[in-house]
Short mmCIF file of C-alpha atoms in Angstrom, two decimals:
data_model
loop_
_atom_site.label_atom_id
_atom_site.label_comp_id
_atom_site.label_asym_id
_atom_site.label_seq_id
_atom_site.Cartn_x
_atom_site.Cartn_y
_atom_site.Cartn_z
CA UNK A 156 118.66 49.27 -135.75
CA UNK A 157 117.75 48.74 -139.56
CA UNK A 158 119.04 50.27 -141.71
CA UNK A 159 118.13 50.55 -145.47
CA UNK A 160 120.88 51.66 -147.78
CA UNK A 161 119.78 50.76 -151.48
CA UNK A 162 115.69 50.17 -152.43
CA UNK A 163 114.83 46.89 -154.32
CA UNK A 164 114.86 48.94 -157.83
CA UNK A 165 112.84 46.13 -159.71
CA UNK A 166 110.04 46.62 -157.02
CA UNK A 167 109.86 50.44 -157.58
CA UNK A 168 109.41 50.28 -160.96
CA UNK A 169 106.75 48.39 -160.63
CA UNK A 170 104.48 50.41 -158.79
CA UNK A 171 105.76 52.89 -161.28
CA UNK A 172 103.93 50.76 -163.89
CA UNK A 173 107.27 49.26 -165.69
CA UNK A 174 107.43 45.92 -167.43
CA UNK A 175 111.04 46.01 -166.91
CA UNK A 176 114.34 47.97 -166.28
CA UNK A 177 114.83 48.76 -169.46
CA UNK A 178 114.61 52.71 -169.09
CA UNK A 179 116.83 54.96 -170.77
CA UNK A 180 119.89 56.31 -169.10
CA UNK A 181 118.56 59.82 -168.48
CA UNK A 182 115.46 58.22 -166.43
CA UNK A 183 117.85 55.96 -164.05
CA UNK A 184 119.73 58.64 -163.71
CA UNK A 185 116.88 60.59 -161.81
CA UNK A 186 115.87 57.46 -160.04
CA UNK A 187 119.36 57.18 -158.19
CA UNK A 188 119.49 60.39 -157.30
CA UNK A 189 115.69 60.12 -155.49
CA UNK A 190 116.92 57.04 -153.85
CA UNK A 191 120.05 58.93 -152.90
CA UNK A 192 117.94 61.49 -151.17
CA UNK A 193 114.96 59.25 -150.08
CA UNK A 194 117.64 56.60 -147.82
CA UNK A 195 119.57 59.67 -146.50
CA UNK A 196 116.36 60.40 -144.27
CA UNK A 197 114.97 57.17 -143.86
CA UNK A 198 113.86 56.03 -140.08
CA UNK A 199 112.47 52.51 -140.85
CA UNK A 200 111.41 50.87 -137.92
CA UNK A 201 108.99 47.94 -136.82
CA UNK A 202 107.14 46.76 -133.99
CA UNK A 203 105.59 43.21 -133.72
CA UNK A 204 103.59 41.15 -130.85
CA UNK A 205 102.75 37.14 -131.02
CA UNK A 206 99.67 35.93 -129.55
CA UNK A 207 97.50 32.75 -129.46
CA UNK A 208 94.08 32.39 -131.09
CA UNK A 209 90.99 31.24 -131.28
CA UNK A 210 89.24 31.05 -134.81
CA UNK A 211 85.75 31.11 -135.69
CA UNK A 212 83.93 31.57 -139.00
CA UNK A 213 83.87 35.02 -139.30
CA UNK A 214 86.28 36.76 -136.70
CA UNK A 215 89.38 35.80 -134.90
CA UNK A 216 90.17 35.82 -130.94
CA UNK A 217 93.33 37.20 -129.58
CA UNK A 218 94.04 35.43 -126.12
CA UNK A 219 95.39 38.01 -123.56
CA UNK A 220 94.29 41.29 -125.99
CA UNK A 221 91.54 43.21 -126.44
CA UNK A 222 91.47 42.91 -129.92
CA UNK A 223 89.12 40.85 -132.27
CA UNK A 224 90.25 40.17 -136.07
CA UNK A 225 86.51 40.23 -137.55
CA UNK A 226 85.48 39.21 -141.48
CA UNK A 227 85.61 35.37 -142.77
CA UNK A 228 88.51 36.22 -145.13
CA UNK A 229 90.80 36.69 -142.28
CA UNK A 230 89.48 33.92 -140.52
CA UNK A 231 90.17 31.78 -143.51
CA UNK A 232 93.25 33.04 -143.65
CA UNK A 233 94.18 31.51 -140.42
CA UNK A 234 92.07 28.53 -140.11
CA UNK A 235 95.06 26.42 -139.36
CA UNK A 236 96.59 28.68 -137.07
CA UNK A 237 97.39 27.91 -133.58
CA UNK A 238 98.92 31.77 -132.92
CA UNK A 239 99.19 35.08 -135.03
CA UNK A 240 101.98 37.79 -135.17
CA UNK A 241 100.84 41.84 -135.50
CA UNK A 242 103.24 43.73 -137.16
CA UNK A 243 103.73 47.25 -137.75
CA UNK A 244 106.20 48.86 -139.85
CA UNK A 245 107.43 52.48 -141.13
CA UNK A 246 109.83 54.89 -143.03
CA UNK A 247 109.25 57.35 -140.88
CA UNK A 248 107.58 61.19 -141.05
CA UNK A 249 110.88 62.19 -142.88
CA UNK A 250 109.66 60.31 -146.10
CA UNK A 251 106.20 61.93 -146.18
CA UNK A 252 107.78 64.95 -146.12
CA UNK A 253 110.08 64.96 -148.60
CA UNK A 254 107.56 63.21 -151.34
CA UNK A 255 105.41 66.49 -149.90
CA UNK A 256 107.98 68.95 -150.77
CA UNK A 257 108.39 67.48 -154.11
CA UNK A 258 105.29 67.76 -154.91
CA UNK A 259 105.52 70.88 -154.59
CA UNK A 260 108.72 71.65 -156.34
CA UNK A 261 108.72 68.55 -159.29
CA UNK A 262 106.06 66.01 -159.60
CA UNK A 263 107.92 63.49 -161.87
CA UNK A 264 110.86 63.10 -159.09
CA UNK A 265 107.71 62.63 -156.46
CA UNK A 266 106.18 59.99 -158.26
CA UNK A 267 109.34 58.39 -158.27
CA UNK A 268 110.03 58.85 -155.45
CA UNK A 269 106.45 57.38 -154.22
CA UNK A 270 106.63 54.36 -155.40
CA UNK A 271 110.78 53.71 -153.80
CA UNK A 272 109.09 54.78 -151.02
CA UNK A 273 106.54 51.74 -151.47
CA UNK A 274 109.31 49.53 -152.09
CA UNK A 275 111.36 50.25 -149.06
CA UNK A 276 108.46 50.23 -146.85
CA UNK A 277 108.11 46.32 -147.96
CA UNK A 278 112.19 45.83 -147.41
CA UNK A 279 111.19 46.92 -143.82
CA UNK A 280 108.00 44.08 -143.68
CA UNK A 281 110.48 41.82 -145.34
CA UNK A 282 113.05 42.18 -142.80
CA UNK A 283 110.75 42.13 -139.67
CA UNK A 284 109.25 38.62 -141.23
CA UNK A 285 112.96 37.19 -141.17
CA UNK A 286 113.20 38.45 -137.14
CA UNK A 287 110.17 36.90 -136.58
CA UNK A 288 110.54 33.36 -138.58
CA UNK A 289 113.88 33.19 -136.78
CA UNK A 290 112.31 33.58 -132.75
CA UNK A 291 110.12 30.79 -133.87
CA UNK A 292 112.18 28.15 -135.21
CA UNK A 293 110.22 24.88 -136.83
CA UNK A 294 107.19 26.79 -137.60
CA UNK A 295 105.35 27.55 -140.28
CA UNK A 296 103.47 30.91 -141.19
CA UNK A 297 101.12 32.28 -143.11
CA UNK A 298 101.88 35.21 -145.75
CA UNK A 299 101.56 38.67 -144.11
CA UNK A 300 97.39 39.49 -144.57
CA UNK A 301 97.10 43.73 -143.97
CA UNK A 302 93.43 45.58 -142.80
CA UNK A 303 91.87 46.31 -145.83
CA UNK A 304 92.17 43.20 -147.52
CA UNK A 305 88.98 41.35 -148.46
CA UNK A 306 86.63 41.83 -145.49
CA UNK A 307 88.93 42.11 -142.89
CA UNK A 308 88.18 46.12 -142.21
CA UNK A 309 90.76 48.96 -142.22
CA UNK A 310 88.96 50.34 -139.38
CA UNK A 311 90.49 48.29 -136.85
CA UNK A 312 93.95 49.97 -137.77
CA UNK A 313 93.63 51.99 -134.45
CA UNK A 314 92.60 49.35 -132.02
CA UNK A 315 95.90 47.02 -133.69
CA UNK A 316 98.33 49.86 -133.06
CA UNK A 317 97.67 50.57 -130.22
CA UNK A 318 97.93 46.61 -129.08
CA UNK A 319 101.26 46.89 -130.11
CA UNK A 320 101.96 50.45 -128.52
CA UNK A 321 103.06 51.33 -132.16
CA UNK A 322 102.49 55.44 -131.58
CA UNK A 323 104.74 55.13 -128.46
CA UNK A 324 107.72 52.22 -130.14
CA UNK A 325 107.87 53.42 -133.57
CA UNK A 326 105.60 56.83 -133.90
CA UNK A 327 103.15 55.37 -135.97
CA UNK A 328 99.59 56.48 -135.51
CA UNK A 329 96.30 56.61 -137.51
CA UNK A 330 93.45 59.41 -138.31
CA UNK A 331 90.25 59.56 -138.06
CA UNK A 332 89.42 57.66 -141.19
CA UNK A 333 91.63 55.03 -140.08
CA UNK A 334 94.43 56.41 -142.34
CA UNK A 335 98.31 55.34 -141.41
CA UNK A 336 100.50 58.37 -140.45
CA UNK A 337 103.39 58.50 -141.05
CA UNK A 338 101.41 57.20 -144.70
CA UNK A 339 104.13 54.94 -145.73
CA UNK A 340 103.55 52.67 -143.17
CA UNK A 341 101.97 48.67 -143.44
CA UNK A 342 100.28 46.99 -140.57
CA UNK A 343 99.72 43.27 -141.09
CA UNK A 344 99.13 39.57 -139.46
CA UNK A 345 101.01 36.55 -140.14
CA UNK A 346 99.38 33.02 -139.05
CA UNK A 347 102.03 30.80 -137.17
CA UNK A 348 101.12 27.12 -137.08
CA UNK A 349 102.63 24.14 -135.63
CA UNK A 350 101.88 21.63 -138.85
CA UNK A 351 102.30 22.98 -142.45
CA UNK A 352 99.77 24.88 -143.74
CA UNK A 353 97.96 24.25 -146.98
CA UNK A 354 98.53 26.19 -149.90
CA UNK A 355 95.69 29.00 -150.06
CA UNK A 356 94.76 31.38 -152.84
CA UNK A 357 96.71 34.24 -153.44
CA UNK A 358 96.82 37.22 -156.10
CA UNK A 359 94.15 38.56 -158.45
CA UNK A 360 91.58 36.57 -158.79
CA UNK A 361 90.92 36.73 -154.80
CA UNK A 362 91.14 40.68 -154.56
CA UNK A 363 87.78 43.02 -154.60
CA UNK A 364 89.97 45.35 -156.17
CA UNK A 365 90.72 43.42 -159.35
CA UNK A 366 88.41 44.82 -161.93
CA UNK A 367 89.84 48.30 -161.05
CA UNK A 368 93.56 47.81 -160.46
CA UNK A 369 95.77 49.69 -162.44
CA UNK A 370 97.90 47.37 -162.28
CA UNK A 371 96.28 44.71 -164.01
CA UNK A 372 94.90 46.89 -166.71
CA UNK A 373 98.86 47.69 -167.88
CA UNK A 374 99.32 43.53 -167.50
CA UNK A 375 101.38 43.96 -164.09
CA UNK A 376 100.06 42.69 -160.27
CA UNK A 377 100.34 44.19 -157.08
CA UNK A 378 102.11 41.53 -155.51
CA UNK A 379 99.65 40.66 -153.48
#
């Protein structure tokens, strides 16, 4: 079972739009107390499912699913790749609900909140890479790629779940508009090659979303 007993504080202040951790005394105060409260109910938990492929220009083949990875980003993304890993990952409905009741009650401590949320959703991601790396000893992998990147469309997010039989194994599921519930949840792919991969481009000047990132307009990055 994983368990998550302190968030990666660095990482939440970024998605809070911080340069640094150099906030006064009063302000960290509030912060540990919303991480106090936010990793008493945490239920992180993570599913993931290997499978070969076949790669084309613009879509990728999952031998033994019923599940096609379609857009050339993705396809670039794995070009090397002999196999691919689908992970899903949550906090649980217990951390929608409480950033929901602050909302409610005091929006400064939700934002907060929010964005240690964000961060311990990617301790989750960070620990079900290690699992993974370490069932597949002298191979190499690709950074974790998530629906909604480039071209690769969000709106396979129910089709990928339910290949890994994520609503039954970890409760996650999606809406209609293709939306995670529990909403601080991450689905992603991770390339797994025999031969080292080649470096490929990663961060800003790659993303759609760069020219409206809030992130880059305060001089920060998403991490992607």
């Amino acid at each position: 079972m994983l368990i998550i007993d302190s968030i990666n504080r660095p990482e939440a202040l970024r998605y809070l739009a911080c340069h640094d951790e150099n906030i006064s005394e009063l302000e960290s105060g509030i912060m540990d107390r919303c991480e106090s409260e936010l990793v008493g109910i945490l239920s992180p938990r993570f599913v993931y499912r290997y499978f070969d492929i076949e790669v084309s220009a613009d879509k990728v083949k999952l031998i033994g699913a019923n599940l096609i990875l379609d857009g050339a980003d993705i396809s670039a993304h794995l070009n090397e790749c002999s196999g691919v890993v689908l992970i899903a990952a949550t906090l649980g409905a217990d951390a929608d609900a409480l950033i929901r009741k602050m909302q409610i009650t005091d929006m400064a401590r939700a934002v907060i909140t929010d964005a240690l949320a964000s961060a311990a959703i990617e301790q989750v991601c960070v620990a079900a890479e290690e699992k993974i790396k370490s069932e597949h000893t002298g191979k190499y992998f690709t950074w974790r790629y998530a629906p909604g990147y480039g071209d690769f469309s969000i709106e396979i997010q129910k089709r990928f779940l339910d290949v890994l039989d994520a609503p039954r194994k970890i409760g996650l599921c999606t809406s209609e508009s293709s939306m995670l519930t529990p909403i601080k949840s991450i689905t992603s792919v991770m390339g797994v090659s025999e031969t080292p991969l080649s470096h490929k481009m990663r961060g800003c000047i790659t993303c759609d979303m760069r020219e409206k990132c809030r992130f880059r307009k305060r001089g920060l990055h998403c991490g992607f």
